[in-house]
Short mmCIF file of C-alpha atoms in Angstrom, two decimals:
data_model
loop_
_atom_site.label_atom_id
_atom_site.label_comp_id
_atom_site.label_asym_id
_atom_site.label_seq_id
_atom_site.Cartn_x
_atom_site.Cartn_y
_atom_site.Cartn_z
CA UNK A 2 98.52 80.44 37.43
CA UNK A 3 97.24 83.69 37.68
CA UNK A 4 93.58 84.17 36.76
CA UNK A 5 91.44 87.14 36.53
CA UNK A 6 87.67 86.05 37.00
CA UNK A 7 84.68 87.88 36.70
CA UNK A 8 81.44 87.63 38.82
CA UNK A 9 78.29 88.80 37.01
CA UNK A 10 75.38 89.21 39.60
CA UNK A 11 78.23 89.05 42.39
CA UNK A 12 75.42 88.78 45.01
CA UNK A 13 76.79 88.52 48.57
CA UNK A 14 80.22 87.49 46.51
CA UNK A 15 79.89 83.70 48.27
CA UNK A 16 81.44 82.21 44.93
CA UNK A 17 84.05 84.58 43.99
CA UNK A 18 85.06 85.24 47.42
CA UNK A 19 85.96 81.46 48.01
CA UNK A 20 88.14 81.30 44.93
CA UNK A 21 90.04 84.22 46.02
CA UNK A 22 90.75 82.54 49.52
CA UNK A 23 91.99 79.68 48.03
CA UNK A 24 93.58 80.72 45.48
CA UNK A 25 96.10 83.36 46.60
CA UNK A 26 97.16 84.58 43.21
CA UNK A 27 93.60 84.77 41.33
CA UNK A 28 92.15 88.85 41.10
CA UNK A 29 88.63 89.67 40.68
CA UNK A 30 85.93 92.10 39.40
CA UNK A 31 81.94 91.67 40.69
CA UNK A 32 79.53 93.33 39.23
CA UNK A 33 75.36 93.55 40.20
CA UNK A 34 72.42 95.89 39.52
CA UNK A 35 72.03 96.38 43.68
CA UNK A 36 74.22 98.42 45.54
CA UNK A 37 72.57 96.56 48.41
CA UNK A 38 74.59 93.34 46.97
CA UNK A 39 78.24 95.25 46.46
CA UNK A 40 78.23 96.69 49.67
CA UNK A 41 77.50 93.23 51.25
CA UNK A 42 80.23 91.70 48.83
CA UNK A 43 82.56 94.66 50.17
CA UNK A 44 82.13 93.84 53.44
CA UNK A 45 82.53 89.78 53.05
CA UNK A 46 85.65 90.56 50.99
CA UNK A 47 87.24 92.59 54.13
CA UNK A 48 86.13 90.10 56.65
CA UNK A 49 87.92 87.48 54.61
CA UNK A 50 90.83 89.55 53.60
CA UNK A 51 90.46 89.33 50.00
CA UNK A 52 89.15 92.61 49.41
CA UNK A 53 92.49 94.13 48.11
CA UNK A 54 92.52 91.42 44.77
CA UNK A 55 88.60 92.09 44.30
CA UNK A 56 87.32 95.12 42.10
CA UNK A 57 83.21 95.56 42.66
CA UNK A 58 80.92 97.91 39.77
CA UNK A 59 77.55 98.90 39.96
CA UNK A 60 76.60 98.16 36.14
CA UNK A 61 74.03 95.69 33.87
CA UNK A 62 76.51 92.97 32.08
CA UNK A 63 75.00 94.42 28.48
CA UNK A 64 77.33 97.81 29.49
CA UNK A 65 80.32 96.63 31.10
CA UNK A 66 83.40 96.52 29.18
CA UNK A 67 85.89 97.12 31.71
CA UNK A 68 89.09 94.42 31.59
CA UNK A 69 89.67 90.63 30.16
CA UNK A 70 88.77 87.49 31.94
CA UNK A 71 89.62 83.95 32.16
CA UNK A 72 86.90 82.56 34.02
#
């Protein structure tokens, strides 16, 4: 299956950058309030070579409207 899963307060990405290692079909948007937090997440997803599935946004969760999820 092919799932598209959303991180909300992505964080260093830990959790959504696991799934996507596994699971080499899954895509994925993050999203935080700290930039401080994407750019980590950035460079976690390029050190595990997932960064090419994995979409990142500066935004609050009450304004983002971008895409559907399954998970």
């Amino acid at each position: 299956n092919k799932l598209n899963i959303l991180d909300i307060g992505i964080g260093s990405g830990c959790i959504i950058l696991s799934i996507l290692r596994e699971k080499k079909d899954f895509s994925g948007t993050g999203i935080d309030l700290s930039q401080n937090c994407l750019n980590v997440s950035k460079i976690n997803a390029i050190n595990l070579k997932v960064n090419s599935r994995l979409k990142l946004y500066k935004s609050n969760v009450d304004k983002f409207s971008l895409g559907k999820y399954d998970l």
